[in-house]
CSV table of C-alpha atoms in Angstrom, one decimal:
chain,number,residue,atom,x,y,z
A,1,MET,CA,7.4,-124.6,154.9
A,2,LYS,CA,4.2,-125.5,156.6
A,3,LYS,CA,3.4,-127.0,160.1
A,4,VAL,CA,2.0,-129.6,157.8
A,5,GLU,CA,5.1,-130.4,155.9
A,6,LEU,CA,7.1,-129.9,158.7
A,7,ILE,CA,5.6,-132.8,160.5
A,8,GLU,CA,5.4,-135.2,158.0
A,9,ALA,CA,8.9,-134.7,157.3
A,10,VAL,CA,9.9,-135.3,161.8
A,11,ALA,CA,7.9,-138.3,161.6
A,12,GLU,CA,9.6,-139.6,158.9
A,13,LYS,CA,12.8,-139.0,160.1
A,14,THR,CA,12.2,-139.6,163.3
A,15,GLY,CA,10.1,-143.2,162.7
A,16,LEU,CA,6.7,-141.5,164.8
A,17,THR,CA,3.5,-140.6,163.9
A,18,LYS,CA,2.6,-138.3,162.2
A,19,ALA,CA,0.4,-137.9,165.5
A,20,ASP,CA,2.7,-138.1,168.0
A,21,ALA,CA,5.4,-136.4,165.6
A,22,GLY,CA,2.5,-133.5,165.6
A,23,ARG,CA,2.7,-133.6,169.8
A,24,ALA,CA,6.3,-133.0,170.1
A,25,ILE,CA,6.5,-130.2,167.6
A,26,ASP,CA,3.8,-128.1,169.8
A,27,ALA,CA,5.4,-129.4,173.1
A,28,THR,CA,8.5,-128.2,171.6
A,29,PHE,CA,7.1,-124.8,170.8
A,30,ALA,CA,4.7,-123.9,173.7
A,31,THR,CA,8.3,-124.8,175.9
A,32,ILE,CA,10.7,-122.3,173.9
A,33,THR,CA,7.3,-119.8,174.1
A,34,GLU,CA,7.0,-120.3,178.1
A,35,ALA,CA,11.1,-119.2,178.4
A,36,LEU,CA,10.4,-116.6,176.1
A,37,VAL,CA,8.3,-115.3,178.4
A,38,LYS,CA,9.5,-115.7,181.8
A,39,GLY,CA,12.7,-113.6,179.6
A,40,ASP,CA,15.0,-116.4,179.3
A,41,LYS,CA,17.0,-116.8,176.2
A,42,VAL,CA,16.4,-120.0,174.3
A,43,PRO,CA,20.0,-121.5,172.4
A,44,PHE,CA,20.2,-124.1,169.8
A,45,VAL,CA,24.0,-125.0,169.1
A,46,GLY,CA,24.9,-124.3,165.6
A,47,PHE,CA,21.0,-123.1,165.2
A,48,GLY,CA,20.7,-119.9,166.7
A,49,THR,CA,19.0,-118.2,169.5
A,50,PHE,CA,15.5,-117.1,170.4
A,51,ALA,CA,15.7,-113.8,172.4
A,52,VAL,CA,13.1,-111.4,174.1
A,53,SER,CA,14.5,-108.0,173.5
A,54,GLN,CA,13.0,-104.8,174.8
A,55,ARG,CA,12.0,-101.8,172.3
A,56,SER,CA,11.6,-98.5,173.6
A,57,ALA,CA,7.9,-96.0,173.4
A,58,ARG,CA,9.0,-94.2,170.4
A,59,ASN,CA,6.8,-91.2,168.0
A,60,GLY,CA,5.5,-92.6,164.8
A,61,ARG,CA,3.5,-91.2,161.9
A,62,ASN,CA,0.5,-92.0,159.8
A,63,PRO,CA,0.9,-93.0,156.9
A,64,ILE,CA,-2.4,-91.6,155.6
A,65,THR,CA,-2.3,-88.0,157.4
A,66,GLY,CA,0.9,-87.2,159.0
A,67,ALA,CA,-0.8,-87.0,161.8
A,68,GLU,CA,1.7,-88.0,164.8
A,69,VAL,CA,1.4,-91.3,166.5
A,70,LYS,CA,2.9,-92.1,170.1
A,71,ILE,CA,3.6,-96.6,169.9
A,72,PRO,CA,4.1,-97.4,172.9
A,73,ALA,CA,6.9,-99.6,174.7
A,74,ARG,CA,6.7,-103.6,174.3
A,75,LYS,CA,9.0,-106.6,173.7
A,76,ALA,CA,9.8,-108.5,170.7
A,77,VAL,CA,10.8,-112.2,169.8
A,78,THR,CA,14.2,-112.5,168.3
A,79,PHE,CA,15.9,-114.9,166.5
A,80,LYS,CA,20.1,-114.7,166.1
A,81,ALA,CA,20.9,-118.0,162.9
A,82,GLY,CA,24.0,-119.8,163.9
A,83,SER,CA,26.9,-120.0,162.1
A,84,ALA,CA,25.4,-123.7,161.3
A,85,LEU,CA,22.2,-122.7,160.4
A,86,LYS,CA,24.0,-119.7,158.1
A,87,ASP,CA,26.6,-121.7,156.5
A,88,ALA,CA,24.1,-124.1,155.3
A,89,VAL,CA,21.6,-121.4,154.3
A,90,ASN,CA,24.8,-120.1,152.0
A,91,ASN,CA,26.2,-123.5,150.4
């Protein structure tokens, strides 16, 4: 599903205009992003939880040359699906 399709679906289900639904979705994504930047978890009961995890530095290999490459430490966004979402997908 593309963003435009998501906006259309939200507008249809809520009775909002497409412009209002688009602004609401953009605001939702921006709010989730701001919380993750601060290091907060963002749980949606039954849907899942967005969180930030720390990945440590490690050594890797260039697949073409085989040369060893240092991969720096970084933060990664993780998503753990909730039980209701898992059940909906599997049934």
